[in-house]
mmCIF file of C-alpha atoms in Angstrom:
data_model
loop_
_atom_site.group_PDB
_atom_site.id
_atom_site.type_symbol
_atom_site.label_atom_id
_atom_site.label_comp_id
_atom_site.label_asym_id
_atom_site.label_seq_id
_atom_site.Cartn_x
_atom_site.Cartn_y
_atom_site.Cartn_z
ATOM 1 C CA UNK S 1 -20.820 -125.429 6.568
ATOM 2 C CA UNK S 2 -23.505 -126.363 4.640
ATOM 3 C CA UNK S 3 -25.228 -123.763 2.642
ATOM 4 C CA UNK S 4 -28.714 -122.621 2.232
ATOM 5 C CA UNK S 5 -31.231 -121.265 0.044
ATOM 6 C CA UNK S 6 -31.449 -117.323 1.098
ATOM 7 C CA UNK S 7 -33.950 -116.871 3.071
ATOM 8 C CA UNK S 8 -37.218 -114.553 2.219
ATOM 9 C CA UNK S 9 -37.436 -111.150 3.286
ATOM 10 C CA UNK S 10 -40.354 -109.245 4.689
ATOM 11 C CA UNK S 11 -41.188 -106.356 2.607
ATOM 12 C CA UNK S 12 -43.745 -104.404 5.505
ATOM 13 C CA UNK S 13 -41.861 -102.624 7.856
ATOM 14 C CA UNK S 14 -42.766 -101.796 11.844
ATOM 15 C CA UNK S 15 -44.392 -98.286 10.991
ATOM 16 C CA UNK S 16 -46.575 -99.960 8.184
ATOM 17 C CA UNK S 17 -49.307 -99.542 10.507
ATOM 18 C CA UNK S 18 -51.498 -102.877 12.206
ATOM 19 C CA UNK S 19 -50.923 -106.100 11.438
ATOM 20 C CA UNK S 20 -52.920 -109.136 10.467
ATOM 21 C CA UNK S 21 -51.889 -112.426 11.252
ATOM 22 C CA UNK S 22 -52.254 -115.476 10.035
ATOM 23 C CA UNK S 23 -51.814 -116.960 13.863
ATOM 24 C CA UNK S 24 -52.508 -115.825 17.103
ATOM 25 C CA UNK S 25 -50.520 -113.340 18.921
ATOM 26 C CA UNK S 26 -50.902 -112.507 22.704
ATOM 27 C CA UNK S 27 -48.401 -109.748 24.135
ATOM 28 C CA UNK S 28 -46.270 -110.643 27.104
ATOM 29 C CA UNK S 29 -45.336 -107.081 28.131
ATOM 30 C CA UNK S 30 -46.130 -103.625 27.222
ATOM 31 C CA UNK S 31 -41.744 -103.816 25.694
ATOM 32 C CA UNK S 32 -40.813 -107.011 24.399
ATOM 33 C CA UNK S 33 -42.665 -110.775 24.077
ATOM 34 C CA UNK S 34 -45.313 -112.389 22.298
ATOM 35 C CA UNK S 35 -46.841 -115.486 22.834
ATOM 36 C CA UNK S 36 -47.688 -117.166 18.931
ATOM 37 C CA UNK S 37 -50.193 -119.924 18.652
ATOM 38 C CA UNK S 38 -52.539 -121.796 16.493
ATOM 39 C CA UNK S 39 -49.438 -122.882 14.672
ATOM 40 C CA UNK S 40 -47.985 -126.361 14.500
ATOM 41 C CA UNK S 41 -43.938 -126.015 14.207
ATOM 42 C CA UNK S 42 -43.301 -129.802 12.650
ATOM 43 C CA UNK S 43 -44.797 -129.095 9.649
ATOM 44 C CA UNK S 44 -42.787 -126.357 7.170
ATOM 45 C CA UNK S 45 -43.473 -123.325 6.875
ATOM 46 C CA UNK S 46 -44.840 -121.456 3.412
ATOM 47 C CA UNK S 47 -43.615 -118.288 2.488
ATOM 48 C CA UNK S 48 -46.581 -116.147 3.837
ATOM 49 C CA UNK S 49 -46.753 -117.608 7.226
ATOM 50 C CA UNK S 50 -42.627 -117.458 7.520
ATOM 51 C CA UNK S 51 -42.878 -113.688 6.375
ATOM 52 C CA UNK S 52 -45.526 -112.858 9.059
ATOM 53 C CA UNK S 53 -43.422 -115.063 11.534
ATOM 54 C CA UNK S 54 -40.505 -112.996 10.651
ATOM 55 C CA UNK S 55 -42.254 -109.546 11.465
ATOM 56 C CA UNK S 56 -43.328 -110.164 14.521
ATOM 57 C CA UNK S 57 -39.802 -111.479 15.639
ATOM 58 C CA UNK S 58 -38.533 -108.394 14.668
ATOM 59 C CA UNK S 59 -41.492 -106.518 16.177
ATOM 60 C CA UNK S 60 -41.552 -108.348 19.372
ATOM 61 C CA UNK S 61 -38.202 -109.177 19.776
ATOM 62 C CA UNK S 62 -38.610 -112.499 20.896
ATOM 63 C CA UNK S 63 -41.737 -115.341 20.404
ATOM 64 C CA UNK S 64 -43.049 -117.885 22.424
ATOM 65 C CA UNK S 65 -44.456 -121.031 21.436
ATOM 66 C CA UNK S 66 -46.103 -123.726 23.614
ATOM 67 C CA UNK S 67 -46.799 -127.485 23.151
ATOM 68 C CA UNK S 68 -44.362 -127.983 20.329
ATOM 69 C CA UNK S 69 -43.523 -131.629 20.173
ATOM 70 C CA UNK S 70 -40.453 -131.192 17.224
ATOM 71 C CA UNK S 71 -38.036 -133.204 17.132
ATOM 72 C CA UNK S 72 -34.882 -132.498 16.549
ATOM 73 C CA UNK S 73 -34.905 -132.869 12.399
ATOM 74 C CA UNK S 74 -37.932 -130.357 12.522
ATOM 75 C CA UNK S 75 -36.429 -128.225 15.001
ATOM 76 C CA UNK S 76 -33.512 -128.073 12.779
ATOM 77 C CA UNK S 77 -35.691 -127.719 9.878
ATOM 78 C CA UNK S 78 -37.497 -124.855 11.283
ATOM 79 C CA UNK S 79 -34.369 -123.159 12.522
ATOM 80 C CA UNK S 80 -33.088 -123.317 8.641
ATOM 81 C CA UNK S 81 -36.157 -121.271 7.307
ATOM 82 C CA UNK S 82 -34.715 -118.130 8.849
ATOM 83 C CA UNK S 83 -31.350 -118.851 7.280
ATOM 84 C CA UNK S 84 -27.975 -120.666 7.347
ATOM 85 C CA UNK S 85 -26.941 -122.256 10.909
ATOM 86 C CA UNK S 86 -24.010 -122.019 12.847
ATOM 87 C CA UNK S 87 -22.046 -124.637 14.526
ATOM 88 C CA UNK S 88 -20.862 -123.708 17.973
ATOM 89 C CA UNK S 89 -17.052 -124.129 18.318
ATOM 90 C CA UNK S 90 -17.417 -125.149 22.401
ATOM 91 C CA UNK S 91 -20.800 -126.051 23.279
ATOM 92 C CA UNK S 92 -22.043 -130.191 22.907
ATOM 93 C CA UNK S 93 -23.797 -130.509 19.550
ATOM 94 C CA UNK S 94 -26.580 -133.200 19.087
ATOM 95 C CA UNK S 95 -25.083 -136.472 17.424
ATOM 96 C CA UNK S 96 -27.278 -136.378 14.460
ATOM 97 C CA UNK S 97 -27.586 -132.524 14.144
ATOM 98 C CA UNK S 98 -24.130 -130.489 14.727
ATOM 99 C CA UNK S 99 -26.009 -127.292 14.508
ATOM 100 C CA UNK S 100 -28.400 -128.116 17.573
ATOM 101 C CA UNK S 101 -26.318 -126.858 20.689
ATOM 102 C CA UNK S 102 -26.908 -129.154 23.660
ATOM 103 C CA UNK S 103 -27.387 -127.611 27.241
ATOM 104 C CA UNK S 104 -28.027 -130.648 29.871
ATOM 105 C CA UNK S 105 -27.562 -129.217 33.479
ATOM 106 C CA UNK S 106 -27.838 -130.886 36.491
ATOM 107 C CA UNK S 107 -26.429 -131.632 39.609
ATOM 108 C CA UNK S 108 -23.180 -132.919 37.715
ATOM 109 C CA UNK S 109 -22.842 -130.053 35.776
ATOM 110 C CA UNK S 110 -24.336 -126.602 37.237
ATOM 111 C CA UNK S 111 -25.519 -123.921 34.625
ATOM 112 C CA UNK S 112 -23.323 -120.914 33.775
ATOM 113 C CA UNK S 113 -25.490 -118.543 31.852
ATOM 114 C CA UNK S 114 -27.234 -116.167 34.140
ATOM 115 C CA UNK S 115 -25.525 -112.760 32.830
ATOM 116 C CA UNK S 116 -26.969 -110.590 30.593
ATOM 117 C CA UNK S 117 -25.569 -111.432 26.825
ATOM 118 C CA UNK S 118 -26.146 -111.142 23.178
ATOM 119 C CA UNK S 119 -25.264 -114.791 21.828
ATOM 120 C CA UNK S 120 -22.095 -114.879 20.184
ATOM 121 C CA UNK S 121 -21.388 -111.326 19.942
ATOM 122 C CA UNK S 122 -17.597 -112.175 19.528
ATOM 123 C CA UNK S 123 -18.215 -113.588 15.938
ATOM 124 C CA UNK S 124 -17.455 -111.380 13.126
ATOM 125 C CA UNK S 125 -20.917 -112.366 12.106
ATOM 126 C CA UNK S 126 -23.138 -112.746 15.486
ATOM 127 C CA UNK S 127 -26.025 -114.225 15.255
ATOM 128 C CA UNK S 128 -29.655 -113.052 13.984
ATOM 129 C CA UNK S 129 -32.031 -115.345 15.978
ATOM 130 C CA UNK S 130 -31.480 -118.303 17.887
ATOM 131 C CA UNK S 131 -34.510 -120.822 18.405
ATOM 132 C CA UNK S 132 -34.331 -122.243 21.740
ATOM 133 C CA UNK S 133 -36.738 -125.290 22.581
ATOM 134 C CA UNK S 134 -37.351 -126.578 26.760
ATOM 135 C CA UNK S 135 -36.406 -130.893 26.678
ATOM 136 C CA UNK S 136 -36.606 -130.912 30.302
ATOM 137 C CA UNK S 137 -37.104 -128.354 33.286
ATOM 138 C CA UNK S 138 -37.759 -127.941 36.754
ATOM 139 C CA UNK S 139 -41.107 -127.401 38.094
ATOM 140 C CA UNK S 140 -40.247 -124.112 39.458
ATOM 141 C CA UNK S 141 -37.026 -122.355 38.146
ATOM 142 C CA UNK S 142 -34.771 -121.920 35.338
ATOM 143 C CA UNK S 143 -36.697 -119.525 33.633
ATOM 144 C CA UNK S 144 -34.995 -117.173 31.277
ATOM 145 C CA UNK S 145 -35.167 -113.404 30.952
ATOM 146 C CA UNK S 146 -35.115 -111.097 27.821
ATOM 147 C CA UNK S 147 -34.550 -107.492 27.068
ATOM 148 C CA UNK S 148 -35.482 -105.271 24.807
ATOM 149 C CA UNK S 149 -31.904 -103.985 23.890
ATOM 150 C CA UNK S 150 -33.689 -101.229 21.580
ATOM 151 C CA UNK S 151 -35.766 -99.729 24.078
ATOM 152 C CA UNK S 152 -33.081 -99.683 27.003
ATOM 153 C CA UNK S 153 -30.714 -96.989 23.908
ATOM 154 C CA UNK S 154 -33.977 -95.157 23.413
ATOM 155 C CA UNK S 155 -34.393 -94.913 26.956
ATOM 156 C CA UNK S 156 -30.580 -93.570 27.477
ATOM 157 C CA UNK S 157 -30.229 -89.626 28.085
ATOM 158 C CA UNK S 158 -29.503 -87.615 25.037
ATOM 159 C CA UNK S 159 -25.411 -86.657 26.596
ATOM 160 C CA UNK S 160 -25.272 -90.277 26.993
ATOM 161 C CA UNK S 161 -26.144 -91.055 23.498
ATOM 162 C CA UNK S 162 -23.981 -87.962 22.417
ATOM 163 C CA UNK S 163 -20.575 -89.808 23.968
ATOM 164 C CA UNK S 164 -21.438 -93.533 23.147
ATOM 165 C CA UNK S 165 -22.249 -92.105 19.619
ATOM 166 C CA UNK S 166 -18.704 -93.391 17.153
ATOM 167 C CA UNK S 167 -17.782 -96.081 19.803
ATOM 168 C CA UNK S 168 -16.420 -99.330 19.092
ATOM 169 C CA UNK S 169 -16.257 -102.386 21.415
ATOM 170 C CA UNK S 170 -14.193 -105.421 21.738
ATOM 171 C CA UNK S 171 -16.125 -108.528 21.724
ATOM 172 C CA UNK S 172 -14.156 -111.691 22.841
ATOM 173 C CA UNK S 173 -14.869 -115.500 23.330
ATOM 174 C CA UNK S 174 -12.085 -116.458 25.385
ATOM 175 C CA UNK S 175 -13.338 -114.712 29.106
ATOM 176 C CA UNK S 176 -16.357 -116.781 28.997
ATOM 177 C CA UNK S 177 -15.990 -119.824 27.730
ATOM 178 C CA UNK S 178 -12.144 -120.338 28.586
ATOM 179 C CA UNK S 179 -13.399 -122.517 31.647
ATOM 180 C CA UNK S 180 -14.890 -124.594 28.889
ATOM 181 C CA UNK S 181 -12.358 -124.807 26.510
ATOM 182 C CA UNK S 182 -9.822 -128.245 26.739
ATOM 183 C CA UNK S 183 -6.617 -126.709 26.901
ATOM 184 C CA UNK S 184 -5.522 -128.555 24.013
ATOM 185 C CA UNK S 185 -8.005 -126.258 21.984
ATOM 186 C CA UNK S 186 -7.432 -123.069 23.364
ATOM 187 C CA UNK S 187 -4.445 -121.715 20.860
ATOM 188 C CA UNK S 188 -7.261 -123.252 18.082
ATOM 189 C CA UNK S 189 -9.885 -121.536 19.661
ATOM 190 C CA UNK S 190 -7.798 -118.094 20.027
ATOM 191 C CA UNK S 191 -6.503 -118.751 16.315
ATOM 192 C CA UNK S 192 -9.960 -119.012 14.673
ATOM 193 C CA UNK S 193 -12.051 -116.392 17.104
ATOM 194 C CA UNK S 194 -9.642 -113.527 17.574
ATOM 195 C CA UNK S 195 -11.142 -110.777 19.447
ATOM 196 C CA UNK S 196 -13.652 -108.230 17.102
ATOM 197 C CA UNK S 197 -14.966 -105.059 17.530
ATOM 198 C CA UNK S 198 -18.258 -103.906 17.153
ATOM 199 C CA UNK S 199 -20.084 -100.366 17.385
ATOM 200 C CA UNK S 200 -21.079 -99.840 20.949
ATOM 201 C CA UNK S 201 -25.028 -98.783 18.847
ATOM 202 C CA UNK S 202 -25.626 -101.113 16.116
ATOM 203 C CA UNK S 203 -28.836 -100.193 13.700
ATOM 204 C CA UNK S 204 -31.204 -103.248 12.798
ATOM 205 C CA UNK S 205 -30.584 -104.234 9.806
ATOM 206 C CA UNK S 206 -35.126 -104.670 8.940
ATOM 207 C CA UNK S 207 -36.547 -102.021 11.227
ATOM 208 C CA UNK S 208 -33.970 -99.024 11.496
ATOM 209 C CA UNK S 209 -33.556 -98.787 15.248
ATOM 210 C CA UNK S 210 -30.924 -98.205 17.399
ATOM 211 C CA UNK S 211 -29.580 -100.770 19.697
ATOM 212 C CA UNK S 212 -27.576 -100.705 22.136
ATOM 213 C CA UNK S 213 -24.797 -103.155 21.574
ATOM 214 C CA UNK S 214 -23.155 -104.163 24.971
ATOM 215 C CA UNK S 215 -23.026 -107.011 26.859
ATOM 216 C CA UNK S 216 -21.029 -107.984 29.567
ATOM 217 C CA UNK S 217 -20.559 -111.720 28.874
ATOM 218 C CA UNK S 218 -18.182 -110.739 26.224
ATOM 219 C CA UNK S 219 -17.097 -107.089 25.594
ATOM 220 C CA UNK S 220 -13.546 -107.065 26.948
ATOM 221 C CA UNK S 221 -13.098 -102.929 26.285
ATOM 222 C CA UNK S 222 -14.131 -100.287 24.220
ATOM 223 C CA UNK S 223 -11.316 -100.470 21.291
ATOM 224 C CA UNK S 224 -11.258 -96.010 21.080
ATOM 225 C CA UNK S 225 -12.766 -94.634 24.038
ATOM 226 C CA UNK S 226 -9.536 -92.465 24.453
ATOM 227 C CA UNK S 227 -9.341 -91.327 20.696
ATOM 228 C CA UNK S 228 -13.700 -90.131 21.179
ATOM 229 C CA UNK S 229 -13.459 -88.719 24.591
ATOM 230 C CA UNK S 230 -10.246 -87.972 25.699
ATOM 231 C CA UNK S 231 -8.597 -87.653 29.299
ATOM 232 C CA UNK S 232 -7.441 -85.415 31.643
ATOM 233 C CA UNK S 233 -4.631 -86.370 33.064
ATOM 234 C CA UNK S 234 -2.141 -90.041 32.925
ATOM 235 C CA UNK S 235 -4.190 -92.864 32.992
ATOM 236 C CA UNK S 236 -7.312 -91.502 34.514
ATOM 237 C CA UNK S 237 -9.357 -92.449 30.847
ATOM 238 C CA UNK S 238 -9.130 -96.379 31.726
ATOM 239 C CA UNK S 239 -11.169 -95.480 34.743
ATOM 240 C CA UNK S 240 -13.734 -93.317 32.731
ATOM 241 C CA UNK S 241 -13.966 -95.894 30.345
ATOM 242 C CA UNK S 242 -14.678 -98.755 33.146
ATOM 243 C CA UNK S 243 -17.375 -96.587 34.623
ATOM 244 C CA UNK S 244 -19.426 -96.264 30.970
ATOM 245 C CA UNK S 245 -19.231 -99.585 30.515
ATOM 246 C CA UNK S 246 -20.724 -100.519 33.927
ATOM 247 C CA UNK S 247 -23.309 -97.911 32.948
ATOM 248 C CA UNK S 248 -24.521 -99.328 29.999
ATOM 249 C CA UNK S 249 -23.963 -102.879 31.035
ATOM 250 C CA UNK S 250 -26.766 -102.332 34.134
ATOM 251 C CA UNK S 251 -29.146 -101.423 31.447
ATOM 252 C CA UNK S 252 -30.042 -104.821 30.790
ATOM 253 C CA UNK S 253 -31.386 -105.285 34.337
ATOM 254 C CA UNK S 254 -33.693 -102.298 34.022
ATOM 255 C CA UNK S 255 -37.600 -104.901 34.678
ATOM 256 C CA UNK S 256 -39.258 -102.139 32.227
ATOM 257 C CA UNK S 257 -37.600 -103.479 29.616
ATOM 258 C CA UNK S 258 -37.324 -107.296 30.310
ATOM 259 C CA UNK S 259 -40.083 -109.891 29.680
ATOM 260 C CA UNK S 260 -39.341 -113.424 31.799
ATOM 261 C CA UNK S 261 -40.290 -117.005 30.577
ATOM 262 C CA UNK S 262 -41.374 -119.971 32.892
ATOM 263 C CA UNK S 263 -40.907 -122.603 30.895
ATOM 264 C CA UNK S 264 -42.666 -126.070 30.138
ATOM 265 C CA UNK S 265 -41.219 -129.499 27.997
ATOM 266 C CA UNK S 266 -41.697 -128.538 24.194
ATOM 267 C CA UNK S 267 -42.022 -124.525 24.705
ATOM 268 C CA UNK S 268 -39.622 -122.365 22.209
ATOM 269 C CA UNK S 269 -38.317 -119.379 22.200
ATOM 270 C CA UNK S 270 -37.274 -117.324 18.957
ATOM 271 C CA UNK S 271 -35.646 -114.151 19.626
ATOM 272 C CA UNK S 272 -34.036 -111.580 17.430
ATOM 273 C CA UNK S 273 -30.420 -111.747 18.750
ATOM 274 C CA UNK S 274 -29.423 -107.810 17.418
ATOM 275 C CA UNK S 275 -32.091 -106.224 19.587
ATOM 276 C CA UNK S 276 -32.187 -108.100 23.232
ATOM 277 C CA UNK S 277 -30.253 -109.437 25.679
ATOM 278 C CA UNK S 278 -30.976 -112.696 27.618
ATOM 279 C CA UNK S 279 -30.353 -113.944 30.901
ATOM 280 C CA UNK S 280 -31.049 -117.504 32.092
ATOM 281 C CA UNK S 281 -31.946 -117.701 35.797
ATOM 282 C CA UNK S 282 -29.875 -120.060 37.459
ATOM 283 C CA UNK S 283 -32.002 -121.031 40.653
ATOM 284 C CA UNK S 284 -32.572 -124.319 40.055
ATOM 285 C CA UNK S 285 -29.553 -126.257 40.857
ATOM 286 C CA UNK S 286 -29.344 -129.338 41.558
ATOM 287 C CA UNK S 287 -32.299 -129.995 39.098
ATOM 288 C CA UNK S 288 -32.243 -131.077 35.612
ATOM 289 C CA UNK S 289 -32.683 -128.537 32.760
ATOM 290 C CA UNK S 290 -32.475 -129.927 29.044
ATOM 291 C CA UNK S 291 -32.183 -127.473 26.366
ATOM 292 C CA UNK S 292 -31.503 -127.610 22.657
ATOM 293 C CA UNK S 293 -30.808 -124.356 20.268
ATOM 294 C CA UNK S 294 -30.192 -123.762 17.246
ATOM 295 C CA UNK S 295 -28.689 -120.486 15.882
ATOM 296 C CA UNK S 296 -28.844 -118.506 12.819
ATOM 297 C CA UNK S 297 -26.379 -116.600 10.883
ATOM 298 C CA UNK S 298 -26.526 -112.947 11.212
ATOM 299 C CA UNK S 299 -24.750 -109.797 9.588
ATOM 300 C CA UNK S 300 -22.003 -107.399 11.010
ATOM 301 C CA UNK S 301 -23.136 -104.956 13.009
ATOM 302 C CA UNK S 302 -23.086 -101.518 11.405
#
């Protein structure tokens, strides 16, 4: 994989008090979402307006830009800025640009996304952001849904906390995308993406919150839920452990924390991938949705 120049870091954190900007930011919801504009995406970036860029991802958990005409070099490009890009091991990848993931549903080929997940969670190193951008959509439909994964541990009772405290989960590839996988790949697949764990609360790396680390696209089992809580009697812990997972799964689909996109040709979305979920609604079938995202590199969880 190629490798990058590291990117800059911003030096204000959330509690340095208001912000200036040096574009426009609108609010989508009192939780999560801002809409950025009075910024044109093909041209690059200087450090100052990256920096600012980068705090209000991490404040806002996920951006919104409208009316941005890249293509896919400058998507790329832009993508890059926030650091070193991944190359999916399943999804279709643009000819000319491996690290642009292509998602082209239709009639032929009907979308399989709408659960609530953290992209790529089963990597040793998930991702940080992704940067999503709309080819083609429906009039109506396909929108996509994101939560505010911070604000749905904050949110959890304090007993809750208490027990989910020195989890770890198991975060696998295979369940998913195994219906997408040529079986001529799979033992490759398997080989280079064995199942990880991660803590079941992760801490952001930039603003020091908690986040609740689940997701039910890809966490198989919590790796020591008997060794933290115990059982009472035979096998009776499996069925403990079952029932807090379904528990913190369904906080995803709590509105309060959620903010939901309609998109439009040539809107993007960049969204921190530690702190939210996403969901993309699939009510749309048999129209044609054409996506194109590119992800960055993160850090392991801690």
């Amino acid at each position: 994989m190629q490798a990058v120049a590291a990117a800059p870091q911003p030096t204000t954190t959330l509690a340095s008090g208001a912000e200036s900007w040096p574009f426009t930011v609108e609010r989508s919801t009192p939780s999560i979402g801002a809409e950025i504009s009075d910024i044109d995406l093909r041209k690059p970036l200087d450090d100052d307006t990256y920096l600012a860029l980068r705090r209000a991802l991490v404040k806002y958990k996920v951006l919104f830009f409208r009316d941005q005409d890249v293509t896919p070099a400058q998507h790329v490009a832009f993508a890059r800025r926030f650091g070193e890009l991944e190359i999916h091991p399943v999804f279709r990848h643009h000819p000319d640009h491996p690290e642009l993931v292509m998602f082209d549903k239709s009639g032929e080929n009907r979308g399989r996304e709408n659960i609530y997940h953290s992209d790529v969670s089963w990597r040793e190193l998930p991702a940080m952001a992704a940067i999503l951008r709309c080819v083609e959509c429906p009039e109506v439909g396909g929108d996509t849904i994101w939560v505010n994964m911070a604000q749905a541990y904050a949110n959890l009772p304090e007993d809750v906390k208490t027990r989910i405290a020195d989890l770890r989960a198991v975060h696998d590839i295979i369940p998913t995308f195994s219906v997408a996988i040529a079986p001529e790949k799979f033992e490759e697949i398997r080989r280079n993406f064995p199942p990880v764990t991660h803590p079941v609360v992760r801490t952001h790396p930039e603003s020091g919150e908690k986040i609740l680390y689940v997701n039910e696209a890809f966490v198989t089992h919590l790796a020591n839920y008997s060794q933290v809580t115990g059982f009472r009697i035979g096998s009776d812990f499996r069925l403990g452990e079952l029932d807090l997972l379904q528990y913190l799964y369904r906080q995803a689909a709590a509105p309060e924390y959620q903010v939901r996109l309609k998109w439009r040709p040539n809107t993007i979305a960049v969204w921190d991938n530690r702190s939210t979920h996403h969901y993309a609604v699939q009510d749309y079938f048999p129209a044609v949705r054409r996506m194109m995202r590119a992800t960055v590199i993160g850090d392991k969880p801690v």
